[in-house]
Coordinates of C-alpha atoms and ligand atoms in Angstrom, one line a residue:
M1 CA 91.3 119.5 226.5
A2 CA 89.8 122.8 225.3
G3 CA 86.9 122.6 222.9
P4 CA 84.6 119.7 222.0
T5 CA 85.4 116.7 219.8
A6 CA 83.6 116.8 216.5
L7 CA 81.9 113.6 215.3
V8 CA 81.0 113.8 211.6
S9 CA 79.5 111.6 209.0
A10 CA 78.2 112.2 205.5
L11 CA 74.9 110.2 205.8
H12 CA 72.3 109.8 208.5
E13 CA 72.7 106.0 208.7
E14 CA 76.4 106.6 209.4
L15 CA 75.7 108.9 212.3
A16 CA 72.6 107.4 213.8
A17 CA 74.4 105.1 216.3
V18 CA 76.6 107.9 217.5
L19 CA 73.6 110.1 218.2
G20 CA 72.0 107.2 220.0
L21 CA 74.9 107.1 222.4
M22 CA 74.5 110.8 223.4
P23 CA 72.1 111.1 226.4
D24 CA 71.7 114.9 226.4
E25 CA 72.1 116.3 222.9
Q26 CA 70.8 119.7 222.0
Q27 CA 70.2 120.5 218.4
Q28 CA 71.4 123.8 216.9
V29 CA 70.8 124.7 213.2
F30 CA 73.5 126.7 211.5
G31 CA 74.4 127.1 207.9
G32 CA 71.6 124.8 206.9
R33 CA 72.9 122.0 209.1
S34 CA 71.9 120.4 212.4
F35 CA 74.7 120.3 215.0
W36 CA 74.0 118.2 218.1
R37 CA 75.9 119.4 221.2
G38 CA 76.2 117.0 224.1
H39 CA 78.3 114.4 225.8
L40 CA 79.5 110.9 225.0
H41 CA 81.3 109.0 227.7
G42 CA 82.0 112.2 229.6
H43 CA 83.5 113.9 226.5
D44 CA 82.1 117.2 225.3
V45 CA 81.1 116.5 221.7
V46 CA 79.4 118.0 218.7
A47 CA 77.9 115.6 216.2
V48 CA 76.9 116.7 212.6
L49 CA 75.9 115.3 209.2
S50 CA 78.2 116.9 206.7
G51 CA 76.2 115.9 203.7
I52 CA 77.8 114.3 200.7
G53 CA 80.8 115.6 198.7
K54 CA 83.9 117.8 199.2
V55 CA 82.2 121.2 199.4
A56 CA 79.6 120.1 202.0
A57 CA 82.4 118.4 204.0
A58 CA 84.7 121.5 203.9
T59 CA 82.0 124.0 204.9
T60 CA 80.9 121.7 207.8
A61 CA 84.5 121.4 209.0
T62 CA 84.9 125.1 208.8
A63 CA 81.8 125.7 210.8
L64 CA 82.9 123.2 213.4
I65 CA 86.1 125.0 213.8
E66 CA 84.9 128.6 213.6
R67 CA 81.6 128.3 215.3
F68 CA 82.0 125.5 217.8
G69 CA 85.8 125.8 218.5
V70 CA 86.3 122.0 218.1
Q71 CA 89.7 120.8 219.2
R72 CA 89.7 117.7 216.9
I73 CA 87.6 116.2 214.2
V74 CA 86.7 112.5 213.9
F75 CA 85.0 111.5 210.6
T76 CA 83.4 108.1 210.3
G77 CA 81.5 106.5 207.5
V78 CA 81.8 104.1 204.6
A79 CA 84.1 103.8 201.5
G80 CA 84.7 101.7 198.4
G81 CA 87.7 99.4 198.7
L82 CA 90.4 99.8 196.0
A83 CA 93.6 97.9 197.2
P84 CA 93.3 94.1 196.5
G85 CA 93.1 93.0 200.2
V86 CA 90.6 95.7 201.3
R87 CA 87.3 93.8 201.5
V88 CA 83.7 94.6 202.4
G89 CA 83.5 94.7 206.2
D90 CA 87.1 95.7 206.6
V91 CA 88.0 99.1 208.2
V92 CA 90.3 101.7 206.7
V93 CA 91.9 104.3 209.0
A94 CA 93.4 107.1 206.9
R95 CA 97.1 108.2 207.4
Q96 CA 97.1 110.4 204.3
F97 CA 94.4 111.9 202.0
L98 CA 94.4 112.8 198.3
Q99 CA 91.7 114.4 196.1
H100 CA 91.7 112.1 193.1
D101 CA 89.6 114.5 191.0
M102 CA 92.0 117.4 191.6
D103 CA 93.6 118.2 188.2
A104 CA 94.9 121.7 187.4
S105 CA 97.4 120.2 184.9
P106 CA 99.4 121.4 183.0
I107 CA 99.7 124.4 185.3
F108 CA 100.2 122.2 188.3
P109 CA 101.1 118.5 188.5
R110 CA 98.0 116.3 188.5
H111 CA 96.5 115.8 192.0
E112 CA 98.6 118.7 193.4
V113 CA 96.3 121.2 195.3
P114 CA 97.2 124.6 193.8
G115 CA 98.8 127.0 196.3
Y116 CA 99.8 124.2 198.7
G117 CA 102.6 122.6 196.7
R118 CA 101.4 119.1 197.7
S119 CA 98.8 116.5 196.7
T120 CA 98.4 114.8 200.0
F121 CA 97.4 115.9 203.5
D122 CA 98.1 114.0 206.7
A123 CA 95.8 112.7 209.4
D124 CA 96.9 113.5 213.0
T125 CA 99.2 110.7 214.2
A126 CA 98.1 110.4 217.8
L127 CA 94.3 110.5 217.0
T128 CA 94.8 108.0 214.2
D129 CA 96.7 105.7 216.5
E130 CA 93.8 105.8 218.9
L131 CA 91.3 105.2 216.1
V132 CA 93.3 102.1 215.0
R133 CA 93.3 100.7 218.5
A134 CA 89.5 101.3 218.8
S135 CA 88.9 99.7 215.4
E136 CA 90.9 96.6 216.1
Q137 CA 89.1 96.1 219.4
V138 CA 85.7 96.5 217.7
L139 CA 86.6 94.3 214.8
R140 CA 87.4 91.5 217.2
E141 CA 84.0 91.7 218.8
L142 CA 81.4 93.3 216.5
P143 CA 81.0 90.8 213.6
A144 CA 79.9 88.1 216.0
T145 CA 77.2 90.4 217.4
L146 CA 75.7 91.4 214.1
G147 CA 74.0 88.0 213.6
L148 CA 74.7 85.1 211.3
D149 CA 72.5 86.3 208.4
V150 CA 74.2 89.7 208.2
T151 CA 77.7 88.4 208.6
K152 CA 77.0 85.7 205.9
A153 CA 75.3 88.1 203.5
F154 CA 78.4 90.4 203.5
G155 CA 81.0 87.7 204.0
L156 CA 82.2 89.5 207.2
D157 CA 84.8 86.9 207.9
A158 CA 87.8 88.0 210.0
P159 CA 87.6 91.7 209.1
R160 CA 90.9 93.6 209.1
C161 CA 91.9 97.2 209.9
H162 CA 94.1 98.8 207.1
Q163 CA 96.0 102.1 207.5
G164 CA 97.2 104.3 204.6
L165 CA 96.1 106.5 201.7
L166 CA 92.4 107.4 201.3
L167 CA 91.1 109.0 198.2
S168 CA 88.3 111.5 198.0
G169 CA 86.4 113.0 195.0
D170 CA 83.0 114.2 194.0
R171 CA 82.1 110.9 192.3
F172 CA 80.5 107.7 193.6
V173 CA 82.9 105.2 192.0
S174 CA 80.6 102.5 190.7
T175 CA 82.3 100.9 187.7
T176 CA 85.1 98.4 187.6
A177 CA 86.7 100.5 184.8
E178 CA 86.9 103.6 187.0
S179 CA 88.2 101.7 190.1
T180 CA 90.8 100.0 187.9
T181 CA 92.0 103.4 186.6
L182 CA 92.2 104.7 190.1
R183 CA 94.3 101.7 191.2
T184 CA 96.6 102.2 188.2
V185 CA 97.1 105.9 188.7
L186 CA 97.3 105.8 192.5
P187 CA 98.5 102.4 193.4
D188 CA 99.0 103.2 197.1
A189 CA 95.3 104.0 197.6
L190 CA 93.4 101.7 200.0
A191 CA 89.8 103.1 199.4
V192 CA 87.7 105.9 197.9
E193 CA 85.0 108.1 199.4
M194 CA 83.7 111.7 198.9
E195 CA 84.7 113.9 201.9
G196 CA 87.9 113.0 203.8
A197 CA 90.5 114.9 201.8
A198 CA 88.4 118.0 201.8
V199 CA 88.1 118.0 205.6
A200 CA 91.9 117.3 205.7
Q201 CA 92.6 120.4 203.7
V202 CA 90.5 122.6 206.1
C203 CA 92.1 120.9 209.1
H204 CA 95.6 121.6 207.7
D205 CA 94.6 125.3 207.2
Y206 CA 93.5 125.7 210.8
G207 CA 95.9 123.3 212.5
V208 CA 93.1 121.1 213.8
P209 CA 93.8 117.3 214.3
L210 CA 91.8 115.0 212.1
G211 CA 91.1 111.2 212.2
V212 CA 89.0 109.4 209.5
L213 CA 87.7 105.9 209.7
R214 CA 85.8 104.2 206.9
T215 CA 84.1 100.9 206.9
I216 CA 84.3 99.2 203.4
S217 CA 80.8 99.0 202.0
D218 CA 81.6 98.0 198.4
R219 CA 84.5 97.4 196.1
A220 CA 83.9 100.6 194.0
D221 CA 83.1 98.3 191.1
D222 CA 80.1 97.4 188.9
A223 CA 78.3 96.0 191.9
A224 CA 78.9 99.0 194.2
H225 CA 75.4 100.5 193.9
V226 CA 73.9 97.2 194.9
D227 CA 76.1 96.6 198.0
F228 CA 76.1 100.2 199.2
P229 CA 72.6 100.9 200.5
H230 CA 72.2 97.4 202.0
F231 CA 75.5 97.7 203.8
L232 CA 74.7 101.2 205.1
R233 CA 71.4 100.0 206.6
E234 CA 72.6 96.7 208.2
V235 CA 76.2 97.3 209.2
A236 CA 77.8 100.8 208.8
S237 CA 75.9 102.6 211.5
R238 CA 76.7 99.9 214.1
Y239 CA 80.4 99.9 213.2
S240 CA 80.6 103.7 213.5
G241 CA 78.8 103.8 216.8
A242 CA 80.9 101.0 218.3
I243 CA 84.2 102.4 217.2
V244 CA 83.5 106.0 218.3
E245 CA 82.4 104.6 221.6
A246 CA 85.6 102.5 221.9
L247 CA 87.7 105.6 220.9
L248 CA 86.1 107.9 223.6
R249 CA 86.4 105.2 226.3
Q250 CA 90.2 105.1 225.8
K251 CA 90.6 108.4 227.8
Ligands
LIG1 N1 81.5 105.6 199.6 C1 81.2 104.3 199.7 N2 81.4 103.6 198.6 C2 81.9 104.5 197.7 C3 82.3 104.5 196.4 N3 82.2 103.3 195.7 N4 82.7 105.7 195.8 C4 82.7 106.8 196.5 N5 82.3 106.9 197.8 C5 81.9 105.8 198.4

C-alpha cells in the first residue's frame, strides 16, 4: 500500500488511546495542527486532531492528502444517537454522509451540495467492512473490561454496531426539539456529529477512501451536554483505541 493510513479524531480524548499505541511517533506541526507520523501494528500511520466542525475537518483532510499523501482516512470519535435503537455505548459505522445544515434552497434542493448534484457522499465499502468487523469484535470484548461502575453508569448493556447514514453539521445538537426535527426531516439518519460529511466531500474530490466510526456518547437531546464530557473521559478514547487496533491487526 502506498502512503500512510490517516487516523483522525476531533478531540484529544478521542485520539489519546491511538497515540498511546504508537511506539515511535514524531510530531510535525503544519497549518496550526500537530501531525504524529509513526507506526501502529506495522502500518505506516499519521495521526492528527482535526479540531471541531466541518471547516477544521475539511482543512485537516486536505492537508493529510496533499502534504502526507495518505492512501486512506479513518476517522473515529463520538456522535449523538438519532435513530430509535441507537443507544449510548453503541457504535455507528457510516455508509453515507450528509451535511444536515447545508441549505442553498430555493436555488438548490435542501441538503444538496451545490456543484455536486447530490446530498450524500459514500464511505469506502471495503474499509467500512473492515471497520464493522473490528467494531463487532471490540464490542464483544470491551464493555466487560471497562469495569462495572462505568458499564452501569452508561447502561452499556449488549452494545450494538449500526451501519448507515451519518449526519454532520456545525452544531452540537443538545435539545430534544432539534433531534426530533432531524429525525423527522431525515428519517434514515442513525447519528449526528460535526465532521464526517465534510471529510467525505474532500475524500470524494481526491478519490481517497474514507471510513468513519462513531461511538454514541449521548442521544442528542436535552441531556446531551451532561452525558457528553463524562462519556468522552471514561469510554470514548478506549473504544477508539481498541477498534483502530483491531482494524490494523486485520492485515
Ligand atoms: N458529537 C457527540 N454528540 C453530539 C451531538 N449531540 N451533536 C453533535 N455532535 C456530537
